[in-house]
Short mmCIF file of C-alpha atoms in Angstrom, two decimals:
data_model
loop_
_atom_site.label_atom_id
_atom_site.label_comp_id
_atom_site.label_asym_id
_atom_site.label_seq_id
_atom_site.Cartn_x
_atom_site.Cartn_y
_atom_site.Cartn_z
CA MET A 767 0.00 0.00 0.00
CA THR A 768 1.69 3.21 -1.16
CA LYS A 769 -0.72 5.73 0.36
CA ASN A 770 -1.29 6.75 3.96
CA PRO A 771 -4.24 4.52 5.04
CA TYR A 772 -6.02 7.41 6.74
CA GLU A 773 -5.77 9.43 3.52
CA ALA A 774 -6.89 6.41 1.50
CA LEU A 775 -10.14 6.26 3.52
CA GLY A 776 -10.47 10.03 3.84
CA VAL A 777 -10.54 10.03 7.66
CA ALA A 778 -8.54 11.73 10.38
CA LYS A 779 -5.91 9.88 12.38
CA THR A 780 -8.17 10.27 15.42
CA ALA A 781 -11.16 8.66 13.65
CA SER A 782 -13.19 6.14 15.64
CA ASP A 783 -13.68 2.54 14.54
CA ASP A 784 -17.23 3.37 13.44
CA GLU A 785 -16.05 6.33 11.34
CA ILE A 786 -13.41 4.15 9.68
CA LYS A 787 -15.93 1.40 8.93
CA LYS A 788 -18.45 3.90 7.52
CA ALA A 789 -15.82 5.48 5.24
CA TYR A 790 -14.64 2.06 4.07
CA ARG A 791 -18.11 0.83 3.18
CA LYS A 792 -18.89 3.98 1.24
CA LEU A 793 -15.69 3.82 -0.80
CA ALA A 794 -15.85 0.04 -1.28
CA ARG A 795 -19.33 0.36 -2.77
CA GLU A 796 -18.23 3.24 -4.98
CA TYR A 797 -15.13 1.53 -6.39
CA HIS A 798 -16.21 -2.12 -6.32
CA PRO A 799 -15.22 -3.83 -9.59
CA ASP A 800 -18.76 -5.13 -10.07
CA ARG A 801 -19.95 -1.53 -10.33
CA ASN A 802 -16.98 -0.44 -12.44
CA PRO A 803 -16.36 -3.19 -15.02
CA ASP A 804 -13.26 -2.73 -17.17
CA ASP A 805 -12.12 0.25 -15.10
CA SER A 806 -8.57 -0.47 -13.97
CA SER A 807 -8.26 2.76 -11.98
CA ALA A 808 -11.39 1.91 -9.94
CA GLU A 809 -10.00 -1.57 -9.30
CA GLU A 810 -6.71 -0.11 -8.05
CA ARG A 811 -8.59 2.33 -5.84
CA PHE A 812 -10.69 -0.56 -4.47
CA LYS A 813 -7.52 -2.49 -3.61
CA GLU A 814 -6.10 0.57 -1.89
CA VAL A 815 -9.28 1.10 0.15
CA GLN A 816 -9.40 -2.59 1.09
CA ALA A 817 -5.76 -2.61 2.17
CA ALA A 818 -6.23 0.55 4.23
CA TYR A 819 -9.25 -0.90 6.00
CA ASP A 820 -7.49 -4.22 6.65
CA LEU A 821 -4.78 -2.26 8.44
CA LEU A 822 -6.90 0.25 10.39
CA SER A 823 -9.66 -2.17 11.39
CA ASP A 824 -7.20 -4.33 13.29
CA PRO A 825 -6.26 -2.65 16.62
CA GLU A 826 -2.78 -4.22 16.69
CA LYS A 827 -1.97 -3.29 13.10
CA ARG A 828 -3.28 0.24 13.57
CA LYS A 829 -1.23 0.68 16.75
CA ALA A 830 1.86 -0.54 14.92
CA TYR A 831 1.25 1.84 12.03
CA ASP A 832 0.71 4.79 14.37
CA THR A 833 3.90 3.85 16.25
CA PHE A 834 6.06 3.93 13.11
CA GLY A 835 4.34 6.98 11.63
CA SER A 836 4.83 8.07 8.05
CA ALA A 837 7.64 5.58 7.48
CA ALA A 838 5.10 2.76 7.66
CA GLY A 839 2.84 4.69 5.27
CA ARG A 840 5.64 4.88 2.71
CA GLY A 841 6.13 1.13 2.76
CA PHE A 842 9.28 0.99 4.94
CA PRO A 843 11.74 1.44 2.13
CA GLY A 844 14.55 -0.63 3.65
CA GLY A 845 16.53 2.19 5.25
CA ALA A 846 17.57 2.10 8.88
CA ASP A 847 16.02 5.49 9.66
CA MET A 848 12.22 5.23 10.01
CA GLY A 849 10.80 8.70 10.47
CA GLY A 850 13.52 9.65 12.96
CA VAL A 851 13.46 6.26 14.74
CA ARG A 852 16.52 4.06 14.20
CA LEU A 853 15.92 0.40 13.45
CA GLU A 854 18.87 -0.67 15.61
CA ASP A 855 17.15 0.81 18.67
CA PHE A 856 14.60 -2.03 18.63
CA ASP A 857 14.59 -5.70 19.51
CA LEU A 858 14.28 -7.21 16.03
CA GLY A 859 12.63 -10.33 17.36
CA ASN A 860 9.70 -8.37 18.78
CA LEU A 861 9.74 -6.04 15.79
CA GLY A 862 9.38 -9.01 13.46
CA ASP A 863 6.32 -10.22 15.33
CA LEU A 864 4.85 -6.72 15.34
CA LEU A 865 5.36 -6.03 11.65
CA GLY A 866 4.40 -9.56 10.69
CA GLY A 867 1.03 -9.03 12.36
CA MET A 868 0.75 -5.66 10.68
CA PHE A 869 1.54 -6.63 7.10
CA GLY A 870 0.57 -10.31 7.05
CA GLY A 871 4.05 -11.68 6.32
CA GLY A 872 7.72 -10.86 5.81
CA PHE A 873 8.99 -11.42 9.38
CA GLY A 874 7.54 -14.82 10.05
CA GLY A 875 5.06 -13.48 12.59
CA GLY A 876 2.25 -12.78 10.17
CA ARG A 877 -0.96 -14.72 9.91
CA PRO A 878 -2.83 -15.50 6.72
CA GLY A 879 -6.22 -14.01 6.21
CA GLY A 880 -8.44 -12.39 3.60
CA VAL A 881 -11.59 -10.36 4.05
CA LYS A 882 -12.69 -10.32 7.67
CA PRO A 883 -16.21 -11.18 8.77
CA GLU A 884 -18.17 -7.96 9.17
CA ARG A 885 -21.24 -7.23 11.22
CA GLY A 886 -24.30 -6.23 9.21
CA ASP A 887 -25.73 -2.72 9.21
CA ASP A 888 -28.10 -1.56 11.94
CA LEU A 889 -31.52 -0.68 10.53
CA GLU A 890 -34.31 1.64 11.70
CA ALA A 891 -38.06 1.29 11.32
CA GLN A 892 -40.89 3.47 12.62
CA VAL A 893 -44.15 2.39 14.21
CA ARG A 894 -47.08 4.66 15.08
CA ILE A 895 -49.20 3.79 18.11
CA SER A 896 -52.17 5.39 19.87
CA PHE A 897 -51.76 7.50 22.98
CA GLU A 898 -53.64 4.87 24.99
CA ASP A 899 -51.28 2.11 23.80
CA SER A 900 -48.29 4.23 24.79
CA LEU A 901 -49.56 4.25 28.38
CA LYS A 902 -50.37 0.57 28.73
CA GLY A 903 -47.88 -0.94 26.25
CA ALA A 904 -48.66 -2.88 23.08
CA GLN A 905 -47.52 -5.74 20.86
CA VAL A 906 -47.31 -4.72 17.20
CA ARG A 907 -46.05 -6.29 13.97
CA ILE A 908 -43.98 -4.27 11.52
CA PRO A 909 -42.67 -4.99 7.99
CA VAL A 910 -38.98 -4.28 7.35
CA GLU A 911 -37.09 -4.32 4.04
CA VAL A 912 -33.72 -6.04 4.53
CA ASP A 913 -30.84 -7.53 2.55
CA ALA A 914 -31.21 -11.27 3.02
CA PRO A 915 -29.28 -14.31 1.74
CA CYS A 916 -30.43 -15.20 -1.77
CA SER A 917 -33.23 -17.78 -1.56
CA THR A 918 -31.97 -19.47 -4.73
CA CYS A 919 -28.27 -19.97 -3.92
CA HIS A 920 -28.64 -19.62 -0.12
CA GLY A 921 -26.09 -16.82 -0.04
CA THR A 922 -23.21 -18.58 -1.83
CA GLY A 923 -23.55 -16.51 -5.01
CA ALA A 924 -23.09 -19.69 -7.06
CA GLU A 925 -25.61 -21.27 -9.41
CA PRO A 926 -27.54 -24.09 -7.66
CA GLY A 927 -25.71 -27.38 -8.16
CA THR A 928 -22.33 -25.63 -8.06
CA ALA A 929 -20.26 -24.13 -5.26
CA PRO A 930 -17.51 -21.51 -4.88
CA VAL A 931 -14.05 -22.97 -5.41
CA THR A 932 -10.73 -22.13 -3.79
CA CYS A 933 -9.01 -19.23 -5.51
CA PRO A 934 -6.03 -20.62 -7.47
CA GLN A 935 -4.07 -17.37 -7.19
CA CYS A 936 -4.01 -16.99 -3.40
CA GLY A 937 -4.73 -20.60 -2.45
CA GLY A 938 -7.73 -19.54 -0.39
CA ARG A 939 -5.87 -17.07 1.84
CA GLY A 940 -7.60 -14.04 0.31
CA VAL A 941 -4.33 -12.10 0.23
CA VAL A 942 -1.18 -12.08 -1.86
CA SER A 943 2.25 -10.91 -0.77
CA ASP A 944 4.41 -8.34 -2.50
CA ALA A 945 8.07 -8.41 -1.38
CA GLN A 946 9.80 -5.02 -1.21
CA GLY A 947 13.35 -5.40 0.07
CA LEU A 948 13.42 -6.30 3.74
CA PHE A 949 9.62 -6.36 4.12
CA ALA A 950 6.73 -8.22 2.53
CA PHE A 951 3.38 -6.50 2.16
CA SER A 952 -0.01 -8.16 1.92
CA GLN A 953 -2.89 -6.93 -0.19
CA PRO A 954 -6.28 -8.38 -1.13
CA CYS A 955 -6.06 -10.98 -3.85
CA PRO A 956 -7.07 -9.33 -7.15
CA ARG A 957 -8.60 -12.57 -8.42
CA CYS A 958 -11.02 -13.30 -5.56
CA ARG A 959 -11.06 -9.76 -4.10
CA GLY A 960 -10.06 -11.06 -0.70
CA ASN A 961 -12.73 -13.75 -0.38
CA GLY A 962 -10.42 -16.73 -0.79
CA THR A 963 -12.93 -18.33 -3.16
CA ILE A 964 -14.26 -17.59 -6.63
CA VAL A 965 -17.64 -18.25 -8.20
CA GLU A 966 -17.24 -19.81 -11.63
CA LYS A 967 -20.98 -19.94 -12.38
CA PRO A 968 -22.79 -17.02 -10.72
CA CYS A 969 -26.35 -17.48 -9.50
CA ARG A 970 -28.73 -16.07 -12.09
CA ALA A 971 -31.21 -14.87 -9.46
CA CYS A 972 -28.81 -12.62 -7.51
CA ARG A 973 -26.08 -12.29 -10.20
CA GLY A 974 -23.49 -13.70 -7.85
CA THR A 975 -24.01 -11.25 -4.99
CA GLY A 976 -25.54 -13.88 -2.72
CA ARG A 977 -28.16 -11.37 -1.55
CA GLU A 978 -31.68 -10.26 -2.32
CA ARG A 979 -34.14 -7.71 -0.96
CA ALA A 980 -36.78 -9.28 1.22
CA THR A 981 -39.58 -8.15 3.52
CA ARG A 982 -39.41 -9.48 7.06
CA ARG A 983 -42.23 -9.07 9.58
CA TYR A 984 -41.29 -8.81 13.22
CA SER A 985 -43.35 -8.69 16.40
CA VAL A 986 -42.31 -5.77 18.62
CA LYS A 987 -43.22 -5.25 22.27
CA ILE A 988 -43.71 -1.55 22.97
CA PRO A 989 -43.18 -0.92 26.71
CA ALA A 990 -45.71 0.95 28.84
CA GLY A 991 -44.74 4.61 29.12
CA ALA A 992 -43.21 4.82 25.63
CA ARG A 993 -43.00 8.30 24.09
CA SER A 994 -42.37 9.61 20.60
CA GLY A 995 -38.69 8.90 19.91
CA THR A 996 -38.49 5.84 22.19
CA ARG A 997 -36.24 3.20 20.52
CA VAL A 998 -36.83 -0.52 20.91
CA ARG A 999 -33.91 -2.76 19.92
CA LEU A 1000 -34.38 -6.10 18.19
CA LYS A 1001 -31.02 -7.87 18.33
CA ALA A 1002 -29.69 -9.46 15.11
CA LYS A 1003 -32.78 -8.42 13.10
CA GLY A 1004 -30.93 -5.81 11.01
CA GLY A 1005 -28.86 -6.15 7.85
CA ALA A 1006 -27.21 -9.47 7.07
CA GLY A 1007 -23.53 -9.77 7.96
CA HIS A 1008 -20.74 -9.79 5.37
CA HIS A 1009 -18.36 -12.70 4.84
CA GLY A 1010 -19.96 -14.77 7.58
CA GLY A 1011 -20.27 -11.92 10.09
CA PRO A 1012 -23.26 -11.51 12.43
CA ALA A 1013 -26.39 -9.58 11.47
CA GLY A 1014 -26.88 -6.03 12.67
CA ASP A 1015 -29.67 -4.88 14.97
CA LEU A 1016 -33.08 -3.41 14.17
CA PHE A 1017 -34.12 -0.28 16.07
CA VAL A 1018 -37.85 0.42 16.11
CA VAL A 1019 -38.59 4.13 16.69
CA VAL A 1020 -41.95 4.85 18.33
CA ASP A 1021 -44.24 7.65 17.14
CA VAL A 1022 -47.18 8.32 19.49
CA GLU A 1023 -50.39 9.89 18.24
CA PRO A 1024 -51.29 13.08 20.15
CA SER A 1025 -54.04 12.92 22.78
CA PRO A 1026 -57.05 15.24 22.54
CA LEU A 1027 -56.95 15.65 26.34
CA TYR A 1028 -53.45 15.16 27.72
CA GLU A 1029 -50.03 16.72 27.18
CA ARG A 1030 -46.92 14.68 28.08
CA ARG A 1031 -44.23 16.07 30.37
CA GLY A 1032 -41.99 13.10 30.94
CA ALA A 1033 -44.08 10.73 33.04
CA ASP A 1034 -46.49 13.52 34.05
CA LEU A 1035 -49.68 14.32 32.14
CA VAL A 1036 -51.07 17.87 31.89
CA LEU A 1037 -54.84 18.30 31.62
CA ASP A 1038 -56.59 21.65 31.05
CA VAL A 1039 -59.52 21.92 33.51
CA PRO A 1040 -62.04 24.70 32.86
CA ILE A 1041 -63.83 26.15 35.91
CA THR A 1042 -66.26 29.03 36.41
CA TYR A 1043 -65.37 32.33 38.02
CA ALA A 1044 -67.51 31.42 41.01
CA GLU A 1045 -65.73 28.06 41.42
CA ALA A 1046 -62.36 29.79 41.24
CA ALA A 1047 -63.34 32.40 43.82
CA LEU A 1048 -65.32 30.21 46.23
CA GLY A 1049 -63.55 26.90 45.72
CA ALA A 1050 -65.17 23.70 44.51
CA LYS A 1051 -64.86 19.99 43.89
CA VAL A 1052 -64.94 19.07 40.20
CA GLU A 1053 -64.76 15.70 38.46
CA ILE A 1054 -61.92 15.29 35.95
CA PRO A 1055 -60.87 12.39 33.68
CA THR A 1056 -57.64 10.41 34.15
CA PRO A 1057 -56.23 7.47 32.16
CA ASP A 1058 -57.57 5.17 34.90
CA GLY A 1059 -61.01 6.75 35.21
CA PRO A 1060 -62.55 9.92 36.66
CA VAL A 1061 -61.48 11.38 40.02
CA SER A 1062 -62.65 14.29 42.17
CA LEU A 1063 -60.37 17.35 42.17
CA LYS A 1064 -60.46 19.91 44.97
CA VAL A 1065 -60.14 23.49 43.69
CA PRO A 1066 -59.09 25.78 46.58
CA ALA A 1067 -60.88 29.12 47.01
CA GLY A 1068 -59.06 31.94 45.24
CA THR A 1069 -57.49 29.71 42.60
CA GLU A 1070 -56.08 31.74 39.69
CA ALA A 1071 -56.04 30.77 36.02
CA GLY A 1072 -52.95 28.73 35.06
CA LYS A 1073 -52.45 27.21 38.50
CA LEU A 1074 -51.36 23.55 38.41
CA LEU A 1075 -53.14 21.20 40.83
CA ARG A 1076 -51.34 17.87 41.26
CA VAL A 1077 -53.10 14.49 41.40
CA LYS A 1078 -50.50 11.98 42.60
CA GLY A 1079 -49.87 8.76 40.67
CA ARG A 1080 -52.40 9.42 37.89
CA GLY A 1081 -49.90 10.13 35.12
CA ALA A 1082 -48.09 7.85 32.67
CA PRO A 1083 -46.02 4.79 33.68
CA ARG A 1084 -42.33 5.57 34.12
CA LEU A 1085 -40.44 4.06 31.19
CA ASN A 1086 -38.05 1.29 32.27
CA ALA A 1087 -38.81 2.04 35.92
CA SER A 1088 -41.47 1.42 38.53
CA GLY A 1089 -44.30 3.75 39.49
CA ARG A 1090 -46.23 6.39 37.60
CA GLY A 1091 -46.01 10.11 37.11
CA ASP A 1092 -48.65 12.61 38.27
CA LEU A 1093 -51.61 14.27 36.60
CA LEU A 1094 -51.24 18.06 36.55
CA ALA A 1095 -54.61 19.81 36.33
CA ARG A 1096 -54.06 23.23 34.74
CA VAL A 1097 -56.87 25.58 35.77
CA LYS A 1098 -58.61 27.67 33.11
CA VAL A 1099 -61.17 30.18 34.33
CA THR A 1100 -63.99 30.56 31.82
CA VAL A 1101 -65.71 33.87 31.13
CA PRO A 1102 -69.33 33.72 29.89
CA LYS A 1103 -69.88 35.38 26.52
CA LYS A 1104 -73.60 36.05 27.19
CA LEU A 1105 -75.22 36.78 30.53
CA THR A 1106 -78.81 36.37 31.63
CA LYS A 1107 -80.50 39.29 33.35
CA ALA A 1108 -80.10 37.62 36.73
CA GLU A 1109 -76.42 36.90 36.13
CA ARG A 1110 -75.75 40.47 35.07
CA GLU A 1111 -77.53 41.89 38.13
CA ALA A 1112 -75.61 39.55 40.40
CA LEU A 1113 -72.26 40.56 38.89
CA GLU A 1114 -73.13 44.27 39.04
CA GLY A 1115 -74.04 43.84 42.68
CA TYR A 1116 -70.72 42.06 43.32
CA GLN A 1117 -68.86 44.86 41.53
CA LYS A 1118 -70.38 47.46 43.83
CA VAL A 1119 -69.31 45.70 47.00
CA SER A 1120 -65.96 44.33 45.74
CA ARG A 1121 -62.84 45.55 47.55
CA GLU A 1122 -60.51 44.13 44.89
CA THR A 1123 -58.09 46.57 43.15
CA PRO A 1124 -56.14 44.39 40.69
CA ARG A 1125 -54.50 47.36 38.88
CA GLU A 1126 -53.31 49.18 41.96
CA ARG A 1127 -49.63 48.73 41.09
CA PHE A 1128 -50.11 50.64 37.83
CA ALA A 1129 -50.71 53.81 39.86
CA GLU A 1130 -47.32 53.41 41.53
CA VAL A 1131 -45.58 53.36 38.17
CA VAL A 1132 -47.45 56.39 36.79
#
């Protein structure tokens, strides 16, 4: 590999394993020979991307590369000075094991290997549930489009009745060595593209990919207390793995329909409760709905509009915890739009005897 592996994948030296994997998959799809037939430059770029990922995806190889810096990125051209570090300063026995593990050969410590098993992609699906189901929990079934092993060739990529054969160029190792002076460098086999096997008669159904799009239906248990944005994980129900790797996970994202009565505040529920002016001034007991049935709410005398009255334990279940939240009754004082003669006379009489001066503080400002 003649290019810095970080540059080859377009990532920073501080990139995480997930960032490296994401960059590799994007570039591998873009430059894969199947998508670029008869394009030698794309094939070379694919080899370069594959070699860079083989190095950076292995913690030991990456550590070794970072230790030797740019000298390793230039292919260790046989000189004793490696980026300011002298070769004679090291125990060559340990160095041979280290570089053998890094480049897959050359110092006797390498191990054969082609394309590594890769975990499949994690997938996301959305499910919409009613507000009532979000409070009590629900079991729902959802359809998910996934990449699945081809039903015709069972994922081998070979025409039924045939099977992949060992690659004659690499002998099934998936890599070939390129000796450069003191060191030997490994790169994916150009014949089998690192698989170690080749398909002589590709499956006509999947064209040799070994995969097909399929709809899977899964049963999902939505927990009581779920909110919009709650994620439920179904292990190993995501994208199929690559090269024998495990499947990814499926994350089901919950979307809850709004309630005509309640507003969610975590595990608490807010309910607007209209009361009359007389009830607000004199106090009253009013019946209000809750998810578990109606209850009586005591409105203290002199209650102002907007005041929150708490009803303990009548809210939503606490997600992934015990207990319930509270119901918060938000008082709304109603004002009649039309008055009867008796109502008007009563209010005019109250106005005459009222000692209330609600705008008194305005006089202090003026």
